[in-house]
Amino acid sequence: MKYYAVKFKIECAPELLQTARELLADDVVQAGFESFEDAEYGLVGYVQTELFNQSMLNEVIAPFAFVVPNVNISYTIEEIEPKNWNETWENAGFDPIFIGERCVIYDARRLETAPLSSFIAPLRIGIEAEMAFGTGTHETTRLMVAQLLDLDLTDKRVLDCGCGTGILGIAASKLGASEVVAYDIDEWSVKNTRHNAELNEVENLQVLHGDSRVLTHVSGVFDVVVANINRNILLADLPHFADVLSSSGQLLLSGFYQDGAHLLVAEAEKLGLHLQAETAENHWGCLRFGR
């Protein structure tokens, strides 16, 4: 999978820089961006080359001066060589992440320094991340796991859309799901999900390679559908999620900034899905819908 790194230079008053970063990231997801990192000069956005919509990018940037006073935004585009650009982070690993007293997500590579017996929580999930998103270090993953902890998943059929490391599907299985189907467009995420499922002794998780179109090859409906993907893809795939959701099913969404949640709520309402719960952490949002 090939990516562009788009470097946004944001010129504005210093006290407005962080606000400008957040608003810009929220807007440019419409052009296909899926992840961001702050830079001294502004923001770096990452987008798959085949999903990049430069005309849409220019459209959303054009009126930005009306949103943030006296701001000027310019950008440059660089193609990233196909490589594991998470390698440094993967090698460094991550510290155990606790979700209340109910769940701990730990780096399975670092058990020598933090033995499993030292983690006191009913739900324990070990992750070895390899070029895949989903360890609990990001707010959206924590928000989604917290939502799963609040549901009764006993004997439920669960769909994990854009599974990354497989953490949400693994959590669902450990919380009692009878079957979990997951998919991801990135082949390395499919492999990583399978590896982490085996690591956690989860045997009822099937992983497919592809986007939401793989659902045409999956029979039956799901009691719970989870998707932690960027807002642009969520909006496009909502009809597919609704099609495979059971009549009493629940849909969990995250991967977007909180101030963009109203767009997802409006689209879900058109599909007969009604908002049941909304949570947030550090401006990132999470929504739960039901029929």
PDB file of C-alpha atoms in Angstrom:
ATOM      1  CA  MET A   1       0.000   0.000   0.000  1.00  0.00           C
ATOM      2  CA  LYS A   2       1.477   3.344  -1.077  1.00  0.00           C
ATOM      3  CA  TYR A   3       0.991   6.548   0.894  1.00  0.00           C
ATOM      4  CA  TYR A   4       1.477  10.264   0.452  1.00  0.00           C
ATOM      5  CA  ALA A   5       2.728  12.424   3.305  1.00  0.00           C
ATOM      6  CA  VAL A   6       1.175  15.849   2.864  1.00  0.00           C
ATOM      7  CA  LYS A   7       2.970  18.541   4.855  1.00  0.00           C
ATOM      8  CA  PHE A   8       0.656  21.419   5.750  1.00  0.00           C
ATOM      9  CA  LYS A   9       2.341  24.698   6.640  1.00  0.00           C
ATOM     10  CA  ILE A  10      -0.012  26.662   8.894  1.00  0.00           C
ATOM     11  CA  GLU A  11       0.738  30.358   9.320  1.00  0.00           C
ATOM     12  CA  CYS A  12      -1.347  31.981  12.051  1.00  0.00           C
ATOM     13  CA  ALA A  13      -1.118  33.438  15.544  1.00  0.00           C
ATOM     14  CA  PRO A  14       0.739  30.968  17.834  1.00  0.00           C
ATOM     15  CA  GLU A  15      -2.213  30.677  20.209  1.00  0.00           C
ATOM     16  CA  LEU A  16      -4.436  29.532  17.311  1.00  0.00           C
ATOM     17  CA  LEU A  17      -2.078  26.908  15.889  1.00  0.00           C
ATOM     18  CA  GLN A  18      -3.463  23.891  17.749  1.00  0.00           C
ATOM     19  CA  THR A  19      -7.034  24.864  16.966  1.00  0.00           C
ATOM     20  CA  ALA A  20      -6.093  25.260  13.308  1.00  0.00           C
ATOM     21  CA  ARG A  21      -4.430  21.816  13.324  1.00  0.00           C
ATOM     22  CA  GLU A  22      -7.522  20.118  14.743  1.00  0.00           C
ATOM     23  CA  LEU A  23      -9.961  21.864  12.418  1.00  0.00           C
ATOM     24  CA  LEU A  24      -7.783  21.181   9.381  1.00  0.00           C
ATOM     25  CA  ALA A  25      -7.436  17.483  10.213  1.00  0.00           C
ATOM     26  CA  ASP A  26     -11.180  17.183  10.690  1.00  0.00           C
ATOM     27  CA  ASP A  27     -11.888  18.813   7.316  1.00  0.00           C
ATOM     28  CA  VAL A  28      -9.329  17.118   5.098  1.00  0.00           C
ATOM     29  CA  VAL A  29     -10.502  13.584   5.927  1.00  0.00           C
ATOM     30  CA  GLN A  30     -12.956  14.293   3.110  1.00  0.00           C
ATOM     31  CA  ALA A  31      -9.946  14.079   0.771  1.00  0.00           C
ATOM     32  CA  GLY A  32      -9.082  10.565   1.989  1.00  0.00           C
ATOM     33  CA  PHE A  33      -6.665  11.252   4.859  1.00  0.00           C
ATOM     34  CA  GLU A  34      -6.558   8.659   7.610  1.00  0.00           C
ATOM     35  CA  SER A  35      -3.915   9.759  10.107  1.00  0.00           C
ATOM     36  CA  PHE A  36      -2.043  12.865  11.213  1.00  0.00           C
ATOM     37  CA  GLU A  37       0.864  14.033  13.316  1.00  0.00           C
ATOM     38  CA  ASP A  38       1.698  17.497  14.588  1.00  0.00           C
ATOM     39  CA  ALA A  39       4.749  19.266  13.196  1.00  0.00           C
ATOM     40  CA  GLU A  40       6.465  22.469  14.279  1.00  0.00           C
ATOM     41  CA  TYR A  41       5.342  24.145  11.061  1.00  0.00           C
ATOM     42  CA  GLY A  42       1.794  22.763  11.225  1.00  0.00           C
ATOM     43  CA  LEU A  43       0.542  19.276  10.419  1.00  0.00           C
ATOM     44  CA  VAL A  44       1.480  16.151   8.452  1.00  0.00           C
ATOM     45  CA  GLY A  45      -1.351  14.114   6.972  1.00  0.00           C
ATOM     46  CA  TYR A  46      -1.085  10.563   5.591  1.00  0.00           C
ATOM     47  CA  VAL A  47      -3.297   9.333   2.773  1.00  0.00           C
ATOM     48  CA  GLN A  48      -3.293   6.281   0.531  1.00  0.00           C
ATOM     49  CA  THR A  49      -2.265   7.316  -2.974  1.00  0.00           C
ATOM     50  CA  GLU A  50      -5.288   5.637  -4.549  1.00  0.00           C
ATOM     51  CA  LEU A  51      -7.700   7.400  -2.168  1.00  0.00           C
ATOM     52  CA  PHE A  52      -6.167  10.884  -2.390  1.00  0.00           C
ATOM     53  CA  ASN A  53      -8.561  13.524  -3.756  1.00  0.00           C
ATOM     54  CA  GLN A  54      -6.500  16.668  -4.321  1.00  0.00           C
ATOM     55  CA  SER A  55      -9.370  18.706  -5.787  1.00  0.00           C
ATOM     56  CA  MET A  56     -11.401  18.021  -2.637  1.00  0.00           C
ATOM     57  CA  LEU A  57      -8.388  18.989  -0.532  1.00  0.00           C
ATOM     58  CA  ASN A  58      -8.159  22.341  -2.283  1.00  0.00           C
ATOM     59  CA  GLU A  59     -11.894  22.915  -1.819  1.00  0.00           C
ATOM     60  CA  VAL A  60     -11.801  22.444   1.950  1.00  0.00           C
ATOM     61  CA  ILE A  61      -8.652  24.544   2.390  1.00  0.00           C
ATOM     62  CA  ALA A  62      -9.896  27.502   0.334  1.00  0.00           C
ATOM     63  CA  PRO A  63     -12.384  28.918   2.887  1.00  0.00           C
ATOM     64  CA  PHE A  64     -10.186  28.181   5.914  1.00  0.00           C
ATOM     65  CA  ALA A  65      -9.301  31.841   6.485  1.00  0.00           C
ATOM     66  CA  PHE A  66     -12.955  32.439   7.316  1.00  0.00           C
ATOM     67  CA  VAL A  67     -12.776  29.771  10.062  1.00  0.00           C
ATOM     68  CA  VAL A  68      -9.488  30.754  11.742  1.00  0.00           C
ATOM     69  CA  PRO A  69      -8.640  34.493  11.608  1.00  0.00           C
ATOM     70  CA  ASN A  70      -5.623  35.512   9.509  1.00  0.00           C
ATOM     71  CA  VAL A  71      -4.534  31.969   8.737  1.00  0.00           C
ATOM     72  CA  ASN A  72      -2.645  30.881   5.637  1.00  0.00           C
ATOM     73  CA  ILE A  73      -2.273  27.204   4.690  1.00  0.00           C
ATOM     74  CA  SER A  74       0.008  25.767   2.028  1.00  0.00           C
ATOM     75  CA  TYR A  75       1.142  22.197   1.480  1.00  0.00           C
ATOM     76  CA  THR A  76       3.632  19.919  -0.229  1.00  0.00           C
ATOM     77  CA  ILE A  77       3.154  16.278  -1.203  1.00  0.00           C
ATOM     78  CA  GLU A  78       5.740  13.513  -0.804  1.00  0.00           C
ATOM     79  CA  GLU A  79       5.313   9.853  -1.692  1.00  0.00           C
ATOM     80  CA  ILE A  80       6.393   7.490   1.073  1.00  0.00           C
ATOM     81  CA  GLU A  81       8.332   4.379   0.131  1.00  0.00           C
ATOM     82  CA  PRO A  82       6.422   1.179   0.951  1.00  0.00           C
ATOM     83  CA  LYS A  83       7.947   0.306   4.314  1.00  0.00           C
ATOM     84  CA  ASN A  84       7.024  -0.129   7.922  1.00  0.00           C
ATOM     85  CA  TRP A  85       7.038   3.522   9.008  1.00  0.00           C
ATOM     86  CA  ASN A  86       5.728   2.439  12.422  1.00  0.00           C
ATOM     87  CA  GLU A  87       8.873   0.356  12.994  1.00  0.00           C
ATOM     88  CA  THR A  88      10.516   2.695  15.498  1.00  0.00           C
ATOM     89  CA  TRP A  89       7.340   2.875  17.559  1.00  0.00           C
ATOM     90  CA  GLU A  90       6.797  -0.887  17.331  1.00  0.00           C
ATOM     91  CA  ASN A  91      10.302  -1.587  18.582  1.00  0.00           C
ATOM     92  CA  ALA A  92       9.844   0.830  21.478  1.00  0.00           C
ATOM     93  CA  GLY A  93       6.526  -0.795  22.392  1.00  0.00           C
ATOM     94  CA  PHE A  94       3.907   0.671  24.703  1.00  0.00           C
ATOM     95  CA  ASP A  95       3.133   0.672  28.401  1.00  0.00           C
ATOM     96  CA  PRO A  96       0.065  -1.212  29.707  1.00  0.00           C
ATOM     97  CA  ILE A  97      -3.162   0.678  29.068  1.00  0.00           C
ATOM     98  CA  PHE A  98      -6.008   0.330  31.560  1.00  0.00           C
ATOM     99  CA  ILE A  99      -9.637   1.036  30.740  1.00  0.00           C
ATOM    100  CA  GLY A 100     -11.021   1.643  34.190  1.00  0.00           C
ATOM    101  CA  GLU A 101     -10.564  -1.495  36.266  1.00  0.00           C
ATOM    102  CA  ARG A 102     -12.203  -3.681  33.644  1.00  0.00           C
ATOM    103  CA  CYS A 103      -9.572  -4.119  30.949  1.00  0.00           C
ATOM    104  CA  VAL A 104      -5.825  -3.950  30.382  1.00  0.00           C
ATOM    105  CA  ILE A 105      -4.187  -3.874  26.953  1.00  0.00           C
ATOM    106  CA  TYR A 106      -0.526  -4.813  27.129  1.00  0.00           C
ATOM    107  CA  ASP A 107       2.426  -5.085  24.777  1.00  0.00           C
ATOM    108  CA  ALA A 108       2.917  -8.819  24.357  1.00  0.00           C
ATOM    109  CA  ARG A 109       6.577  -8.229  23.447  1.00  0.00           C
ATOM    110  CA  ARG A 110       7.315  -6.738  26.858  1.00  0.00           C
ATOM    111  CA  LEU A 111       6.094  -9.451  29.231  1.00  0.00           C
ATOM    112  CA  GLU A 112       9.609  -9.881  30.591  1.00  0.00           C
ATOM    113  CA  THR A 113       9.471  -6.386  32.080  1.00  0.00           C
ATOM    114  CA  ALA A 114       5.775  -6.542  33.001  1.00  0.00           C
ATOM    115  CA  PRO A 115       4.601 -10.145  33.645  1.00  0.00           C
ATOM    116  CA  LEU A 116       1.007 -10.988  32.775  1.00  0.00           C
ATOM    117  CA  SER A 117       0.345 -11.923  36.402  1.00  0.00           C
ATOM    118  CA  SER A 118       0.917  -8.279  37.376  1.00  0.00           C
ATOM    119  CA  PHE A 119      -2.092  -7.068  35.364  1.00  0.00           C
ATOM    120  CA  ILE A 120      -5.197  -7.190  37.550  1.00  0.00           C
ATOM    121  CA  ALA A 121      -8.217  -6.768  35.277  1.00  0.00           C
ATOM    122  CA  PRO A 122     -11.033  -9.111  34.178  1.00  0.00           C
ATOM    123  CA  LEU A 123     -10.243  -8.587  30.490  1.00  0.00           C
ATOM    124  CA  ARG A 124      -6.609  -8.841  29.421  1.00  0.00           C
ATOM    125  CA  ILE A 125      -5.562  -8.380  25.781  1.00  0.00           C
ATOM    126  CA  GLY A 126      -2.021  -8.794  24.486  1.00  0.00           C
ATOM    127  CA  ILE A 127      -1.090  -7.021  21.245  1.00  0.00           C
ATOM    128  CA  GLU A 128       1.957  -7.215  19.003  1.00  0.00           C
ATOM    129  CA  ALA A 129       1.453  -4.354  16.535  1.00  0.00           C
ATOM    130  CA  GLU A 130       3.051  -4.713  13.107  1.00  0.00           C
ATOM    131  CA  MET A 131       2.140  -1.923  10.675  1.00  0.00           C
ATOM    132  CA  ALA A 132      -1.408  -1.931  12.053  1.00  0.00           C
ATOM    133  CA  PHE A 133      -3.541   0.468  14.080  1.00  0.00           C
ATOM    134  CA  GLY A 134      -5.106  -0.473  17.394  1.00  0.00           C
ATOM    135  CA  THR A 135      -3.185  -0.889  20.631  1.00  0.00           C
ATOM    136  CA  GLY A 136      -5.195   1.276  22.998  1.00  0.00           C
ATOM    137  CA  THR A 137      -2.671   4.103  22.893  1.00  0.00           C
ATOM    138  CA  HIS A 138      -5.091   6.091  20.739  1.00  0.00           C
ATOM    139  CA  GLU A 139      -8.243   7.606  22.225  1.00  0.00           C
ATOM    140  CA  THR A 140     -10.562   6.039  19.645  1.00  0.00           C
ATOM    141  CA  THR A 141      -9.463   2.496  20.471  1.00  0.00           C
ATOM    142  CA  ARG A 142     -10.022   3.090  24.185  1.00  0.00           C
ATOM    143  CA  LEU A 143     -13.448   4.593  23.499  1.00  0.00           C
ATOM    144  CA  MET A 144     -14.489   1.597  21.413  1.00  0.00           C
ATOM    145  CA  VAL A 145     -13.257  -0.992  23.910  1.00  0.00           C
ATOM    146  CA  ALA A 146     -15.115   0.859  26.679  1.00  0.00           C
ATOM    147  CA  GLN A 147     -18.318   0.642  24.625  1.00  0.00           C
ATOM    148  CA  LEU A 148     -17.833  -3.092  24.083  1.00  0.00           C
ATOM    149  CA  LEU A 149     -17.358  -3.548  27.827  1.00  0.00           C
ATOM    150  CA  ASP A 150     -20.758  -1.940  28.392  1.00  0.00           C
ATOM    151  CA  LEU A 151     -22.557  -4.382  26.071  1.00  0.00           C
ATOM    152  CA  ASP A 152     -23.687  -7.936  26.720  1.00  0.00           C
ATOM    153  CA  LEU A 153     -21.890  -9.803  23.931  1.00  0.00           C
ATOM    154  CA  THR A 154     -22.720 -13.303  25.132  1.00  0.00           C
ATOM    155  CA  ASP A 155     -23.438 -15.511  22.087  1.00  0.00           C
ATOM    156  CA  LYS A 156     -23.508 -12.446  19.815  1.00  0.00           C
ATOM    157  CA  ARG A 157     -22.210 -12.321  16.244  1.00  0.00           C
ATOM    158  CA  VAL A 158     -19.789  -9.396  15.795  1.00  0.00           C
ATOM    159  CA  LEU A 159     -18.339  -7.655  12.717  1.00  0.00           C
ATOM    160  CA  ASP A 160     -15.084  -5.669  13.008  1.00  0.00           C
ATOM    161  CA  CYS A 161     -14.661  -3.285  10.046  1.00  0.00           C
ATOM    162  CA  GLY A 162     -11.106  -2.080   9.397  1.00  0.00           C
ATOM    163  CA  CYS A 163      -9.712  -4.366  12.084  1.00  0.00           C
ATOM    164  CA  GLY A 164      -6.079  -3.135  12.244  1.00  0.00           C
ATOM    165  CA  THR A 165      -4.400  -5.210  14.966  1.00  0.00           C
ATOM    166  CA  GLY A 166      -7.667  -7.050  15.613  1.00  0.00           C
ATOM    167  CA  ILE A 167      -8.034  -5.605  19.089  1.00  0.00           C
ATOM    168  CA  LEU A 168     -11.786  -4.923  18.907  1.00  0.00           C
ATOM    169  CA  GLY A 169     -12.648  -8.327  17.494  1.00  0.00           C
ATOM    170  CA  ILE A 170     -10.414 -10.011  20.068  1.00  0.00           C
ATOM    171  CA  ALA A 171     -12.066  -8.026  22.861  1.00  0.00           C
ATOM    172  CA  ALA A 172     -15.515  -9.022  21.563  1.00  0.00           C
ATOM    173  CA  SER A 173     -14.543 -12.694  21.514  1.00  0.00           C
ATOM    174  CA  LYS A 174     -13.153 -12.565  25.032  1.00  0.00           C
ATOM    175  CA  LEU A 175     -16.363 -10.845  26.173  1.00  0.00           C
ATOM    176  CA  GLY A 176     -18.459 -13.794  24.999  1.00  0.00           C
ATOM    177  CA  ALA A 177     -19.166 -13.315  21.281  1.00  0.00           C
ATOM    178  CA  SER A 178     -19.968 -16.598  19.559  1.00  0.00           C
ATOM    179  CA  GLU A 179     -18.440 -15.535  16.225  1.00  0.00           C
ATOM    180  CA  VAL A 180     -16.356 -12.597  15.017  1.00  0.00           C
ATOM    181  CA  VAL A 181     -15.808 -11.651  11.378  1.00  0.00           C
ATOM    182  CA  ALA A 182     -13.202  -8.973  10.652  1.00  0.00           C
ATOM    183  CA  TYR A 183     -11.804  -7.351   7.532  1.00  0.00           C
ATOM    184  CA  ASP A 184      -9.169  -4.806   6.547  1.00  0.00           C
ATOM    185  CA  ILE A 185      -7.992  -3.320   3.262  1.00  0.00           C
ATOM    186  CA  ASP A 186      -4.343  -3.695   4.296  1.00  0.00           C
ATOM    187  CA  GLU A 187      -2.885  -7.179   3.941  1.00  0.00           C
ATOM    188  CA  TRP A 188      -0.459  -6.648   6.838  1.00  0.00           C
ATOM    189  CA  SER A 189      -3.402  -5.813   9.124  1.00  0.00           C
ATOM    190  CA  VAL A 190      -5.085  -9.079   8.157  1.00  0.00           C
ATOM    191  CA  LYS A 191      -1.905 -10.968   9.055  1.00  0.00           C
ATOM    192  CA  ASN A 192      -1.469  -8.998  12.274  1.00  0.00           C
ATOM    193  CA  THR A 193      -5.064  -9.671  13.348  1.00  0.00           C
ATOM    194  CA  ARG A 194      -4.605 -13.403  12.786  1.00  0.00           C
ATOM    195  CA  HIS A 195      -1.358 -13.332  14.756  1.00  0.00           C
ATOM    196  CA  ASN A 196      -2.881 -11.422  17.680  1.00  0.00           C
ATOM    197  CA  ALA A 197      -5.957 -13.684  17.728  1.00  0.00           C
ATOM    198  CA  GLU A 198      -3.661 -16.700  18.065  1.00  0.00           C
ATOM    199  CA  LEU A 199      -1.644 -14.871  20.714  1.00  0.00           C
ATOM    200  CA  ASN A 200      -4.838 -14.352  22.756  1.00  0.00           C
ATOM    201  CA  GLU A 201      -6.084 -17.914  22.138  1.00  0.00           C
ATOM    202  CA  VAL A 202      -9.083 -16.599  20.206  1.00  0.00           C
ATOM    203  CA  GLU A 203     -10.322 -19.269  17.794  1.00  0.00           C
ATOM    204  CA  ASN A 204     -13.673 -17.889  16.621  1.00  0.00           C
ATOM    205  CA  LEU A 205     -12.348 -14.900  14.640  1.00  0.00           C
ATOM    206  CA  GLN A 206     -12.343 -14.983  10.834  1.00  0.00           C
ATOM    207  CA  VAL A 207     -10.328 -12.304   8.987  1.00  0.00           C
ATOM    208  CA  LEU A 208     -10.946 -11.223   5.392  1.00  0.00           C
ATOM    209  CA  HIS A 209      -8.783  -9.052   3.125  1.00  0.00           C
ATOM    210  CA  GLY A 210     -10.575  -6.143   1.439  1.00  0.00           C
ATOM    211  CA  ASP A 211     -12.875  -3.181   2.010  1.00  0.00           C
ATOM    212  CA  SER A 212     -16.607  -3.201   2.783  1.00  0.00           C
ATOM    213  CA  ARG A 213     -17.280  -4.988  -0.507  1.00  0.00           C
ATOM    214  CA  VAL A 214     -16.146  -8.236   1.141  1.00  0.00           C
ATOM    215  CA  LEU A 215     -19.457  -8.174   3.012  1.00  0.00           C
ATOM    216  CA  THR A 216     -21.200  -9.376  -0.146  1.00  0.00           C
ATOM    217  CA  HIS A 217     -19.444 -12.700   0.473  1.00  0.00           C
ATOM    218  CA  VAL A 218     -20.492 -12.937   4.129  1.00  0.00           C
ATOM    219  CA  SER A 219     -23.782 -14.635   4.913  1.00  0.00           C
ATOM    220  CA  GLY A 220     -26.217 -13.597   7.624  1.00  0.00           C
ATOM    221  CA  VAL A 221     -26.438 -10.500   9.804  1.00  0.00           C
ATOM    222  CA  PHE A 222     -24.560  -9.284  12.876  1.00  0.00           C
ATOM    223  CA  ASP A 223     -25.712  -8.361  16.365  1.00  0.00           C
ATOM    224  CA  VAL A 224     -22.890  -5.827  16.790  1.00  0.00           C
ATOM    225  CA  VAL A 225     -20.913  -3.977  14.109  1.00  0.00           C
ATOM    226  CA  VAL A 226     -17.816  -1.974  15.107  1.00  0.00           C
ATOM    227  CA  ALA A 227     -15.821   0.400  12.886  1.00  0.00           C
ATOM    228  CA  ASN A 228     -12.922   2.570  14.004  1.00  0.00           C
ATOM    229  CA  ILE A 229     -12.039   4.239  10.695  1.00  0.00           C
ATOM    230  CA  ASN A 230     -11.740   7.828   9.481  1.00  0.00           C
ATOM    231  CA  ARG A 231     -14.941   9.814   9.011  1.00  0.00           C
ATOM    232  CA  ASN A 232     -14.773   9.859   5.232  1.00  0.00           C
ATOM    233  CA  ILE A 233     -14.832   6.056   4.993  1.00  0.00           C
ATOM    234  CA  LEU A 234     -17.455   5.746   7.743  1.00  0.00           C
ATOM    235  CA  LEU A 235     -19.837   8.016   5.816  1.00  0.00           C
ATOM    236  CA  ALA A 236     -19.307   6.024   2.621  1.00  0.00           C
ATOM    237  CA  ASP A 237     -19.701   2.631   4.308  1.00  0.00           C
ATOM    238  CA  LEU A 238     -22.622   3.339   6.637  1.00  0.00           C
ATOM    239  CA  PRO A 239     -25.169   1.857   4.177  1.00  0.00           C
ATOM    240  CA  HIS A 240     -23.147  -1.380   4.061  1.00  0.00           C
ATOM    241  CA  PHE A 241     -23.006  -1.522   7.860  1.00  0.00           C
ATOM    242  CA  ALA A 242     -26.782  -0.988   8.060  1.00  0.00           C
ATOM    243  CA  ASP A 243     -27.403  -3.763   5.527  1.00  0.00           C
ATOM    244  CA  VAL A 244     -25.663  -6.392   7.669  1.00  0.00           C
ATOM    245  CA  LEU A 245     -26.946  -5.205  11.061  1.00  0.00           C
ATOM    246  CA  SER A 246     -29.661  -7.326  12.659  1.00  0.00           C
ATOM    247  CA  SER A 247     -33.083  -5.859  13.491  1.00  0.00           C
ATOM    248  CA  SER A 248     -32.041  -5.442  17.136  1.00  0.00           C
ATOM    249  CA  GLY A 249     -28.349  -4.853  16.430  1.00  0.00           C
ATOM    250  CA  GLN A 250     -26.000  -2.101  17.571  1.00  0.00           C
ATOM    251  CA  LEU A 251     -23.425  -0.153  15.572  1.00  0.00           C
ATOM    252  CA  LEU A 252     -20.323   1.376  17.217  1.00  0.00           C
ATOM    253  CA  LEU A 253     -18.337   4.043  15.356  1.00  0.00           C
ATOM    254  CA  SER A 254     -15.154   5.962  16.115  1.00  0.00           C
ATOM    255  CA  GLY A 255     -12.149   7.396  14.294  1.00  0.00           C
ATOM    256  CA  PHE A 256     -13.389  10.979  13.930  1.00  0.00           C
ATOM    257  CA  TYR A 257     -13.165  14.286  15.745  1.00  0.00           C
ATOM    258  CA  GLN A 258     -16.108  14.975  18.039  1.00  0.00           C
ATOM    259  CA  ASP A 259     -17.224  18.097  16.179  1.00  0.00           C
ATOM    260  CA  GLY A 260     -17.837  15.997  13.057  1.00  0.00           C
ATOM    261  CA  ALA A 261     -20.144  13.529  14.800  1.00  0.00           C
ATOM    262  CA  HIS A 262     -23.307  15.313  13.641  1.00  0.00           C
ATOM    263  CA  LEU A 263     -22.589  14.308  10.031  1.00  0.00           C
ATOM    264  CA  LEU A 264     -22.509  10.626  10.989  1.00  0.00           C
ATOM    265  CA  VAL A 265     -25.627  10.951  13.135  1.00  0.00           C
ATOM    266  CA  ALA A 266     -27.537  12.572  10.257  1.00  0.00           C
ATOM    267  CA  GLU A 267     -26.477   9.865   7.794  1.00  0.00           C
ATOM    268  CA  ALA A 268     -27.293   7.080  10.256  1.00  0.00           C
ATOM    269  CA  GLU A 269     -30.772   8.521  10.855  1.00  0.00           C
ATOM    270  CA  LYS A 270     -31.471   8.278   7.114  1.00  0.00           C
ATOM    271  CA  LEU A 271     -30.714   4.558   7.365  1.00  0.00           C
ATOM    272  CA  GLY A 272     -33.075   3.997  10.302  1.00  0.00           C
ATOM    273  CA  LEU A 273     -30.333   3.991  12.949  1.00  0.00           C
ATOM    274  CA  HIS A 274     -30.838   6.032  16.111  1.00  0.00           C
ATOM    275  CA  LEU A 275     -28.185   7.396  18.447  1.00  0.00           C
ATOM    276  CA  GLN A 276     -28.055   5.561  21.789  1.00  0.00           C
ATOM    277  CA  ALA A 277     -24.835   6.868  23.310  1.00  0.00           C
ATOM    278  CA  GLU A 278     -22.046   9.340  22.589  1.00  0.00           C
ATOM    279  CA  THR A 279     -18.665   9.496  24.327  1.00  0.00           C
ATOM    280  CA  ALA A 280     -15.488  11.473  23.722  1.00  0.00           C
ATOM    281  CA  GLU A 281     -11.872  11.805  24.818  1.00  0.00           C
ATOM    282  CA  ASN A 282      -9.513  14.638  23.850  1.00  0.00           C
ATOM    283  CA  HIS A 283     -11.822  15.799  21.034  1.00  0.00           C
ATOM    284  CA  TRP A 284     -12.118  12.289  19.543  1.00  0.00           C
ATOM    285  CA  GLY A 285     -15.661  10.936  19.377  1.00  0.00           C
ATOM    286  CA  CYS A 286     -17.463   7.598  19.628  1.00  0.00           C
ATOM    287  CA  LEU A 287     -21.083   6.853  18.737  1.00  0.00           C
ATOM    288  CA  ARG A 288     -23.393   3.915  19.434  1.00  0.00           C
ATOM    289  CA  PHE A 289     -26.492   3.399  17.295  1.00  0.00           C
ATOM    290  CA  GLY A 290     -29.407   0.985  17.415  1.00  0.00           C
ATOM    291  CA  ARG A 291     -32.421   0.222  15.247  1.00  0.00           C
TER     292      ARG A 291
END
